[in-house]
Tab-separated table of C-alpha atoms and ligand atoms in Angstrom:
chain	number	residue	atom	x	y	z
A	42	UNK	CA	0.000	0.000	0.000
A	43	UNK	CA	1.056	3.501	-0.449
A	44	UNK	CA	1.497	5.548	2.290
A	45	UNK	CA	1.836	9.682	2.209
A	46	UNK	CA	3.096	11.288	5.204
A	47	UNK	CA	2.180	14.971	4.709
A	48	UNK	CA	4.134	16.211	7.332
A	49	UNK	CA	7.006	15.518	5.937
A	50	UNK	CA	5.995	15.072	2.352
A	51	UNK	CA	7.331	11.949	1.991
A	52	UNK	CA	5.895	8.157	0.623
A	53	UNK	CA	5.980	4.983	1.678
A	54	UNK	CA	5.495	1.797	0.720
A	55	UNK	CA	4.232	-1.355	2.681
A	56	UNK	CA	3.625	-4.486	1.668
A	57	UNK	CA	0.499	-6.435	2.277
A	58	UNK	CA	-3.111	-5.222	3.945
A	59	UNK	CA	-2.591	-4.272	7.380
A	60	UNK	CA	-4.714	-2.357	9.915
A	61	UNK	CA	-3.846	1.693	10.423
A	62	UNK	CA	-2.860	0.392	13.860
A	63	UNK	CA	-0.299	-1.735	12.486
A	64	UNK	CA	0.647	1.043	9.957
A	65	UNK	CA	1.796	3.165	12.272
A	66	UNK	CA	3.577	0.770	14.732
A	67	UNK	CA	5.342	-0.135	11.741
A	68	UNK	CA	6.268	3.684	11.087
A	69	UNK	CA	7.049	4.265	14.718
A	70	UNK	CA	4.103	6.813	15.090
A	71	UNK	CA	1.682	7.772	18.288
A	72	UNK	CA	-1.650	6.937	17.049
A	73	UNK	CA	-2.395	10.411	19.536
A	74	UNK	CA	-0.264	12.320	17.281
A	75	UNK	CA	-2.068	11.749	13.805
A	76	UNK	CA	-5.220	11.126	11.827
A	77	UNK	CA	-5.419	9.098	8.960
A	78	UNK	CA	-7.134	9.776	5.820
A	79	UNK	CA	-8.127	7.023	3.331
A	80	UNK	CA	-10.057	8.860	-0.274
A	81	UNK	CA	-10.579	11.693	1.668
A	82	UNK	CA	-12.252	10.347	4.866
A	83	UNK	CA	-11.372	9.484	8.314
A	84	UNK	CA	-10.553	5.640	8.590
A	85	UNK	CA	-10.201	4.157	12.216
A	86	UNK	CA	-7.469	2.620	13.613
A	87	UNK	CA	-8.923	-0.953	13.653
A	88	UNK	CA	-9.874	-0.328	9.523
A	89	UNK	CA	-7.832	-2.498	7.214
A	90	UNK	CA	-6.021	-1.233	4.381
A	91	UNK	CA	-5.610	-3.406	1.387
A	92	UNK	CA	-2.593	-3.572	-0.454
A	93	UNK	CA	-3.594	-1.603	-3.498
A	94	UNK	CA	-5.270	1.182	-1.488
A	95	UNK	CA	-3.900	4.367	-0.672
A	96	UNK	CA	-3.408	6.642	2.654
A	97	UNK	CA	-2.360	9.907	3.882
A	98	UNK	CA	-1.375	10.277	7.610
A	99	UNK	CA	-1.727	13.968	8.729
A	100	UNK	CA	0.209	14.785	12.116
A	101	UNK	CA	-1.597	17.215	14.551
A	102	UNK	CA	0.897	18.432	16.934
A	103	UNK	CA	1.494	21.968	16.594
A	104	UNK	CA	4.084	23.694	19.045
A	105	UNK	CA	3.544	27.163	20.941
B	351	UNK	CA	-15.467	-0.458	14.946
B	352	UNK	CA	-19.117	1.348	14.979
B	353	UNK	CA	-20.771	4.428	16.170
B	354	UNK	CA	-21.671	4.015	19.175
B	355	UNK	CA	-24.794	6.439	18.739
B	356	UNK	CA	-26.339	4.935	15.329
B	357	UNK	CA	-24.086	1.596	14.980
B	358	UNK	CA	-23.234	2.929	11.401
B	359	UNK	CA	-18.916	2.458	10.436
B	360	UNK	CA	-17.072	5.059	12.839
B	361	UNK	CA	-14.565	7.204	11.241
B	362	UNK	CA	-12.378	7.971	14.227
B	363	UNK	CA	-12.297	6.702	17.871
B	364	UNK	CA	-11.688	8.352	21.196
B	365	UNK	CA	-10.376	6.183	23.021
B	366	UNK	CA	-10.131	7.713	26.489
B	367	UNK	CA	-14.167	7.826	26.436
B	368	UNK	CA	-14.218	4.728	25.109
B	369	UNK	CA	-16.678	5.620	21.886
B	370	UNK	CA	-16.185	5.898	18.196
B	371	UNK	CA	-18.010	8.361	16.042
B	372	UNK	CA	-19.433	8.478	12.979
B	373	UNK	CA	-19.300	11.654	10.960
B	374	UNK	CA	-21.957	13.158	11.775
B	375	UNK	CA	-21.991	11.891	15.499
B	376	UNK	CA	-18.501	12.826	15.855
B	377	UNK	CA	-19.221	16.634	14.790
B	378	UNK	CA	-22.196	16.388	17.293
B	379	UNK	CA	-19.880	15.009	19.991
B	380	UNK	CA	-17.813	17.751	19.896
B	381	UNK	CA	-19.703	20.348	19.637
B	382	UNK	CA	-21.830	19.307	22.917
B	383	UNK	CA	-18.019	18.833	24.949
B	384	UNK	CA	-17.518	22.539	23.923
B	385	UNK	CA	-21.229	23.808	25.245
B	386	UNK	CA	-20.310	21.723	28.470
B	387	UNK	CA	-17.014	23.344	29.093
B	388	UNK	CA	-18.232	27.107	28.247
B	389	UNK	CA	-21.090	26.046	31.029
B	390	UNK	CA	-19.246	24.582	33.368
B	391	UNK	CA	-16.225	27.017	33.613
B	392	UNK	CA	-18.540	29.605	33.278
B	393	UNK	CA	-17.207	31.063	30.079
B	394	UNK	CA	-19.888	33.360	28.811
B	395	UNK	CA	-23.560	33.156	28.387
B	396	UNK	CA	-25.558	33.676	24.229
B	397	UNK	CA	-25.984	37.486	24.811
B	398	UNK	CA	-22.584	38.016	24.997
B	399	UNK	CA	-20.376	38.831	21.578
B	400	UNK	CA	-17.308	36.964	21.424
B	401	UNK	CA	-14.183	37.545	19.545
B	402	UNK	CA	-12.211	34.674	18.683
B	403	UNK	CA	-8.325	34.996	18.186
B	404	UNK	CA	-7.954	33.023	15.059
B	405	UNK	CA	-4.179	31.752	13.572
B	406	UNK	CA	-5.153	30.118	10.457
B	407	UNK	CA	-4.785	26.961	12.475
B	408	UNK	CA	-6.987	24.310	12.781
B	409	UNK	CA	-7.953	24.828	16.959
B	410	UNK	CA	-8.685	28.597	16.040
B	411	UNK	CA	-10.561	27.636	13.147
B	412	UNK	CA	-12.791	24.600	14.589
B	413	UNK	CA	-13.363	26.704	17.331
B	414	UNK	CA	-15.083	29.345	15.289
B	415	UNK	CA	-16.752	27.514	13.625
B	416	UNK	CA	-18.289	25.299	16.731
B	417	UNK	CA	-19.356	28.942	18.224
B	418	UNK	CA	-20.784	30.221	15.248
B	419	UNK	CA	-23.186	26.454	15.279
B	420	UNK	CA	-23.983	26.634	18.760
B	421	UNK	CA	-25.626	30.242	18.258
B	422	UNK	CA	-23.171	32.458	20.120
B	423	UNK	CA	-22.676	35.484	18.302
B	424	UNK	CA	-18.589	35.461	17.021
B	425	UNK	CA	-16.206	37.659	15.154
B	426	UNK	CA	-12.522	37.107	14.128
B	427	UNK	CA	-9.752	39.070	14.891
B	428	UNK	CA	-6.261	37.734	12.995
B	429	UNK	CA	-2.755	39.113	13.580
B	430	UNK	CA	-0.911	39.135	10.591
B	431	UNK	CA	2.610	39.315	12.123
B	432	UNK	CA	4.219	40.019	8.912
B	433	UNK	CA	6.543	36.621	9.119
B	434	UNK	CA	7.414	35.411	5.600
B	435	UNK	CA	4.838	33.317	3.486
B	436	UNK	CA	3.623	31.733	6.900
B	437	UNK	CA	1.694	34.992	7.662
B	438	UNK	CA	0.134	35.194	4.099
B	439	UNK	CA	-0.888	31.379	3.963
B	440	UNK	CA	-2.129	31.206	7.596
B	441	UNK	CA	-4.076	34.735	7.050
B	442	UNK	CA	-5.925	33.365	3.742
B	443	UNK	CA	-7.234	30.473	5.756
B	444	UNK	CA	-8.905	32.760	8.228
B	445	UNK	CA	-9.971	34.824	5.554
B	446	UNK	CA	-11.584	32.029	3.536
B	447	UNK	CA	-13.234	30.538	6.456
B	448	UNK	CA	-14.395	33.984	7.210
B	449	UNK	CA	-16.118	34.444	3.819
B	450	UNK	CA	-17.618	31.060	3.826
B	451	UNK	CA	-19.224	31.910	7.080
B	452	UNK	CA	-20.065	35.465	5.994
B	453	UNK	CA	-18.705	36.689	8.981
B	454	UNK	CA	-16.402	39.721	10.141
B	455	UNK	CA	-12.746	39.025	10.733
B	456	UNK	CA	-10.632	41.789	11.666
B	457	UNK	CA	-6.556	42.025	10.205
B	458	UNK	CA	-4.498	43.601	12.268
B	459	UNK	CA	-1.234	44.051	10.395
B	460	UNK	CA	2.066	44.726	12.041
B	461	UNK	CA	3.589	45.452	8.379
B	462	UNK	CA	0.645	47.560	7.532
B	463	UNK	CA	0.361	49.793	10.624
B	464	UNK	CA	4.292	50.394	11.216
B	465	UNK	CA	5.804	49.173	8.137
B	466	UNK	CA	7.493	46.486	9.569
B	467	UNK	CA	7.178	43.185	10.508
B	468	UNK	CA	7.738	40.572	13.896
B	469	UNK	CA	11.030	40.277	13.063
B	470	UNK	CA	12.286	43.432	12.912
B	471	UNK	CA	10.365	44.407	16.029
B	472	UNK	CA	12.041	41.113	17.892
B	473	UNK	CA	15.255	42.129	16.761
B	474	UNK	CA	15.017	45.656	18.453
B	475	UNK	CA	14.058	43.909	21.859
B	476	UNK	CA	15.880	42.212	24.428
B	477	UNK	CA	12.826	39.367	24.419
B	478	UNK	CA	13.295	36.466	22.928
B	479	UNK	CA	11.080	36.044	19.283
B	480	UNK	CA	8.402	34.101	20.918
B	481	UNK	CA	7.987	36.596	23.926
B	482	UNK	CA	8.303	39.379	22.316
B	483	UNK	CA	5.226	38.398	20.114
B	484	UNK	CA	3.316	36.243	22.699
B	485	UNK	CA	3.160	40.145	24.335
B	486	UNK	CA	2.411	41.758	20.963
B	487	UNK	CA	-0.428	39.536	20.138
B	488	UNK	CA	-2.045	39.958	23.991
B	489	UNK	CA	-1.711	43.073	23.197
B	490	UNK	CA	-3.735	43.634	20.132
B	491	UNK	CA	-6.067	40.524	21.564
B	492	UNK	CA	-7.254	43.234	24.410
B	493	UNK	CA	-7.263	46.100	22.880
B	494	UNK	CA	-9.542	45.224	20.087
B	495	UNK	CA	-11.762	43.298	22.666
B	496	UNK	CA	-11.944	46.824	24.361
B	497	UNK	CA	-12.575	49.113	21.684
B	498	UNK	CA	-14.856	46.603	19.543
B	499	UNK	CA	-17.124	45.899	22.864
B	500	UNK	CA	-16.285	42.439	23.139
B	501	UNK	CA	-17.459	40.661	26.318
B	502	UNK	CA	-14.790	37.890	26.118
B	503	UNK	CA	-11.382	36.665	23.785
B	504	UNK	CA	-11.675	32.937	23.128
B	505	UNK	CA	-8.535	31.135	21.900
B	506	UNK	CA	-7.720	27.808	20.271
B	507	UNK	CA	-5.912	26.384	23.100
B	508	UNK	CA	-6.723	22.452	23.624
B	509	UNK	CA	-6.433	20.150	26.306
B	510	UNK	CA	-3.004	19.128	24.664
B	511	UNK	CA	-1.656	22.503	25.216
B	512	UNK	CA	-3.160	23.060	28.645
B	513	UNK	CA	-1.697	19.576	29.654
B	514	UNK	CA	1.932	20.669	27.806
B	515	UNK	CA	1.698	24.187	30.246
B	516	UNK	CA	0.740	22.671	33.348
B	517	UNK	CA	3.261	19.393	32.924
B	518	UNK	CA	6.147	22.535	31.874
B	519	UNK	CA	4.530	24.490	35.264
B	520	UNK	CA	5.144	21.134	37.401
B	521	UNK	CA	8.859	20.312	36.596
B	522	UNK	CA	9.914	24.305	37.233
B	523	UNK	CA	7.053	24.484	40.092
B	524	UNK	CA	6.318	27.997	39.062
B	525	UNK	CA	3.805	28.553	41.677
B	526	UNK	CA	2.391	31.576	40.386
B	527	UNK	CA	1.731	29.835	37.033
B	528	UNK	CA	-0.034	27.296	39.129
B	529	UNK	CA	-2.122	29.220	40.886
B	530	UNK	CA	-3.498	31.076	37.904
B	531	UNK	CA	-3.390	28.042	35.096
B	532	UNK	CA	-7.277	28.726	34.230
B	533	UNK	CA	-9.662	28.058	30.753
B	534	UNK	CA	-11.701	31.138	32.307
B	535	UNK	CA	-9.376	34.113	33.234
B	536	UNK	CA	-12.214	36.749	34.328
B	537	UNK	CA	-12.249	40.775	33.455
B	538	UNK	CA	-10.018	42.879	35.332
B	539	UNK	CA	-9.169	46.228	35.692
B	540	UNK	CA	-9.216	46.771	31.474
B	541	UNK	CA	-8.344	43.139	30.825
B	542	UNK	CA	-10.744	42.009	29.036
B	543	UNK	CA	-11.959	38.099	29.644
B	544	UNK	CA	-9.574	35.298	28.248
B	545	UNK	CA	-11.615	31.766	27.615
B	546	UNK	CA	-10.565	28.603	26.261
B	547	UNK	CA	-13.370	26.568	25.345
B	548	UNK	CA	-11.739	23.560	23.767
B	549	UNK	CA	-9.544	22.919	26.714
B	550	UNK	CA	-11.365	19.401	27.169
B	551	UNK	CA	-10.825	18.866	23.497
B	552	UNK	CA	-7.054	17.184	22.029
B	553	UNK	CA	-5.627	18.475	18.948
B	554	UNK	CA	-6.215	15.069	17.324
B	555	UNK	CA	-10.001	16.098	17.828
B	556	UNK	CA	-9.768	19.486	16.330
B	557	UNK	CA	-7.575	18.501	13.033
B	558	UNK	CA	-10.689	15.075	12.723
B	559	UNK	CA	-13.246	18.350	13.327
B	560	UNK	CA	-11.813	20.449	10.135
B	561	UNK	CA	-11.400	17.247	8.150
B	562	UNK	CA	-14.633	16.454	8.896
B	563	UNK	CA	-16.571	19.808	8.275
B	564	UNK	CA	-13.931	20.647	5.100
B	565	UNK	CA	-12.229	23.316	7.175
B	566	UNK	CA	-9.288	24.131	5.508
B	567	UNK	CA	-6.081	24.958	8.039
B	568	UNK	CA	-2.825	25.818	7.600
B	569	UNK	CA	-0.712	22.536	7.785
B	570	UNK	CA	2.404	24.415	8.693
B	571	UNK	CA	4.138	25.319	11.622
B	572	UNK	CA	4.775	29.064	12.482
B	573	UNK	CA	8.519	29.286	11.361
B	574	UNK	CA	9.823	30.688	14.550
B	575	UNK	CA	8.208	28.731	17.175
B	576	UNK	CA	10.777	25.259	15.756
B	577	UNK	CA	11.772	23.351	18.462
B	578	UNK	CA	9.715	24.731	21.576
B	579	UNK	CA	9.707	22.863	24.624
B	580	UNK	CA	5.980	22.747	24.356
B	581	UNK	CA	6.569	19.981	21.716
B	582	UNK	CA	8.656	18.083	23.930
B	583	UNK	CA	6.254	17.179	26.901
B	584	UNK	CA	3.470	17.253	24.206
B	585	UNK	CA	5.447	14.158	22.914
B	586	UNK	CA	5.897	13.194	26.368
B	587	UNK	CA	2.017	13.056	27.034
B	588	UNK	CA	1.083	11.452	23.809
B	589	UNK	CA	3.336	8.218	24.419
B	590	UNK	CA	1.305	8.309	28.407
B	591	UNK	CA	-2.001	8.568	26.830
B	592	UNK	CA	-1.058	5.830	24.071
B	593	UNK	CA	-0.658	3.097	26.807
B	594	UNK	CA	-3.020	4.820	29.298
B	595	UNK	CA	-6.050	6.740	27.657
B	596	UNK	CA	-7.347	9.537	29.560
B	597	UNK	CA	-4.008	10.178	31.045
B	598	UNK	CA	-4.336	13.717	29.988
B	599	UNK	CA	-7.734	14.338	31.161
B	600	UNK	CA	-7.308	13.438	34.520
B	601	UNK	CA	-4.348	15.540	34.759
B	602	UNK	CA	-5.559	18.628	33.981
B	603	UNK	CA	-9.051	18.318	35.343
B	604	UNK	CA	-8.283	16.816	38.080
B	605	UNK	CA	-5.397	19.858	38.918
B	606	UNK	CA	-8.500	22.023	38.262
B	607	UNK	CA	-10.843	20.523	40.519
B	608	UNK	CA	-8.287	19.010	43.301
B	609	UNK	CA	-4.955	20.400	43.000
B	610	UNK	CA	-5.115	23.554	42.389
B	611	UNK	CA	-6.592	25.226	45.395
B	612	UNK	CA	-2.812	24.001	46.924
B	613	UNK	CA	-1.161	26.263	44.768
B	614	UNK	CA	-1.440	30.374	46.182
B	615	UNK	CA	-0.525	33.136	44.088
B	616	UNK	CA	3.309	34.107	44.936
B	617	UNK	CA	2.776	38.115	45.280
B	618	UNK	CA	-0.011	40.062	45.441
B	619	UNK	CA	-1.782	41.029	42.317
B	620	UNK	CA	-0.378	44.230	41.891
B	621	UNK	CA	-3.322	46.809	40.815
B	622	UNK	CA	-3.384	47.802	37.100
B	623	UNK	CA	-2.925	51.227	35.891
B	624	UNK	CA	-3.673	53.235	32.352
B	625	UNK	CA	-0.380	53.423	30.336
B	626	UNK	CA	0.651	57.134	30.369
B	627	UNK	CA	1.036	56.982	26.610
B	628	UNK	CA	-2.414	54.118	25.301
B	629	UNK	CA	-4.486	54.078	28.144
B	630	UNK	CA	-3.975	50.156	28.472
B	631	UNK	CA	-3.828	48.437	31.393
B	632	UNK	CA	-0.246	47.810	32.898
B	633	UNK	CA	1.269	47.958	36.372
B	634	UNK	CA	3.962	50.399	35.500
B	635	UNK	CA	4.036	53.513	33.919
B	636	UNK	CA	4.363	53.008	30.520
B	637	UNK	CA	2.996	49.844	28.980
B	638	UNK	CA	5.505	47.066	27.664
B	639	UNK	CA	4.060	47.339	24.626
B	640	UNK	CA	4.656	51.090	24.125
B	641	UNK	CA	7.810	50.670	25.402
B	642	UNK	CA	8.288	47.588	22.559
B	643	UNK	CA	7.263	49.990	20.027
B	644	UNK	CA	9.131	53.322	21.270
B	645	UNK	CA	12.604	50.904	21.456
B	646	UNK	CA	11.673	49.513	17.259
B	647	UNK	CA	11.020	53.168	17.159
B	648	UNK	CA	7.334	53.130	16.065
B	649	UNK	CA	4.886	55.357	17.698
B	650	UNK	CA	2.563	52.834	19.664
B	651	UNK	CA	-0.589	54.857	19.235
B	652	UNK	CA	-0.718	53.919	15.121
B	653	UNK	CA	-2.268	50.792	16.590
B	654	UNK	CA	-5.332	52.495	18.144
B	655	UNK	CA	-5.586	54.491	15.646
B	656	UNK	CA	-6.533	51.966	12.618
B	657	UNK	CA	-7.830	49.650	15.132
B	658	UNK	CA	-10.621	51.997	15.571
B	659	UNK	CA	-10.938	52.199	11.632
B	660	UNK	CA	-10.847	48.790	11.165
B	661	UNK	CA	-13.488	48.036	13.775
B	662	UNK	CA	-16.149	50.642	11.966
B	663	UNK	CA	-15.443	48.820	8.740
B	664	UNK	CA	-17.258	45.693	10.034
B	665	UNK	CA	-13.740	43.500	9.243
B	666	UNK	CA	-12.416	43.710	6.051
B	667	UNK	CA	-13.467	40.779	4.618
B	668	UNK	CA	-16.343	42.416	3.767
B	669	UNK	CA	-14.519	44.937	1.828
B	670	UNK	CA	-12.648	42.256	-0.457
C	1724	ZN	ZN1	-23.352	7.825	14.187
C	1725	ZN	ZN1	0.772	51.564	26.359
């Protein structure tokens, strides 16, 4: 699957369909610190992504 | 995982109430934690006209927009602090959320008023960047509150950055800081009132709020504020509420409701004065904003002066 991270503008690829909660153990990420957008909606962390979908994580942590 | 109001697919879970939302549930959710916390800290009541300090952000902008849908009667005030394409990018999200609404937002620019920007005025100080516009922008905050007849300032601060100040409060035990840590800081003495009505709300709400509702926010970070401790025991709080969910919650409310009567305020609060130069409230002579200004070597009172303009305009994005 293809993974955008906006924050950083960068894309990933992962192999397989995992969950987003997998996703972003794999990627090392705080679910707290992000929300993740699959064709322009919110997905869950418990929704499975299929290996020929597409998502974008977005982080949320703003300083100040 | 469902919704656990109409059982239809959730599209995001909170995990320290134990509920996932659907859309539409999940807008309704959050809306009815803001009407709790402006009731239960005592915030303000639907007569009263609110401005709301917005950034461009997506806290400042959810929290319009919540306001505006829960009836209260809301108008925008943005600082445009002049600081490379940030300022422009962040100020055309306010602006474009403004229109959309059709309501008034009021620019205050640094640039336009004195010709320069944050930078230069930080430069001429002995404050660091941050301070030195953390006072600029309470400045302008009040001021318009004052002259625009404003009964209270709401800001975008969350329970992430409440939890971030009081954790940064704890490990320097600045007492004072404690003692006056509040999402309701009442009028006084020409302050106007300071509310923060998504202090129960985490920033992972707000940014699933503007997704939700097609809010557009600026994604970036203010350039200056890189590497802030804030961020720090943010990160710190996120990895405690990962493995224990409602960590954060019970940390601030409960300092709110248990812990905080502990903490006394260090000195007495000194009484405020009017600045001999803007008629502000300060407890010196001359206000540390006119004395900002004089030492960048701008005349202070420019700021009063198309404030007042501005304000009988209506906000200018009813000009445009
Ligand atoms: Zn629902
Ligand atoms: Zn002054």
């Amino acid at each position: 699957m293809k993974v955008i991270i906006q924050r950083d503008s960068t894309v990933k690829e992962i192999k397989g369909s995992h969950t987003v909660e997998k996703v972003l153990k794999m990627l090392n990420i705080i679910p707290e610190t992000v929300v993740v957008v699959k064709g322009g909606s919110l997905v869950t962390l418990d929704t499975k992504i299929e290996e020929d979908e597409e998502i974008e994580i977005i982080h949320v942590v703003s300083g100040g | 995982m469902r919704c656990i109001k109409c059982g239809q697919r959730a599209c995001f879970e909170i995990r320290r109430h134990r509920a996932a939302f659907c859309q539409e549930h999940l807008i309704e959710h959050l809306r009815n934690q803001v009407e709790k916390t402006i009731k239960k800290f005592k915030m303000f009541s639907p007569k009263d006209k609110i401005l709301a300090a917005v950034s461009g952000g997506k806290d400042s902008l959810a929290l319009w927009d919540i306001l505006l849908d829960l009836g209260y009667c809301t108008e925008g005030l943005y600082i445009h602090l002049g600081i490379s394409s940030y300022s422009d990018k962040s100020h055309e999200m306010a602006e474009k959320f403004a229109l959309s609404r059709g309501v008034p937002l009021y620019t205050v620019s640094l640039k336009e008023i004195f010709g320069e920007g944050m930078e230069y005025i930080a430069r001429k100080t002995s404050k660091s960047f941050c301070s030195a516009c953390g006072l600029i922008k309470r400045y302008i905050m009040n001021i318009t509150a004052k002259l625009g007849g404003f009964d209270a300032i709401a800001t975008g601060h969350n329970l992430d950055d409440e939890t971030a100040a009081l954790l940064g409060n704890v490990l320097r035990w600045q007492i004072g800081y404690l003692a006056r840590q509040s999402p309701n800081m009442p009028e006084r003495g020409g302050l106007a009132r300071k509310v923060k009505p998504l202090c129960r709300l985490t920033e992972r709400e707000m940014a699933a709020y503007c997704i939700v509702k097609g809010i557009d926010y600026i994604l970036d970070e203010c350039p200056m504020s890189r590497g802030a401790t804030s961020l720090k025991y943010k990160e710190t709080l996120n990895l405690l509420e990962s493995s224990s969910p409602g960590t954060k919650d019970q940390f601030y409310l409960s300092f709110l409701e248990r812990g905080q009567r502990y903490f006394k305020p260090v000195e007495e609060e000194v009484e405020l004065k009017d600045c001999v130069k803007c008629d502000q409230p300060t407890t010196v002579e001359m206000c540390s904003f006119c004395r900002q200004m004089e030492r960048a070597g701008f005349d202070s009172l420019a700021l009063k002066k198309s404030l007042k303009e501005l304000l009988s305009t209506k906000g200018n994005s009813f000009i445009i």
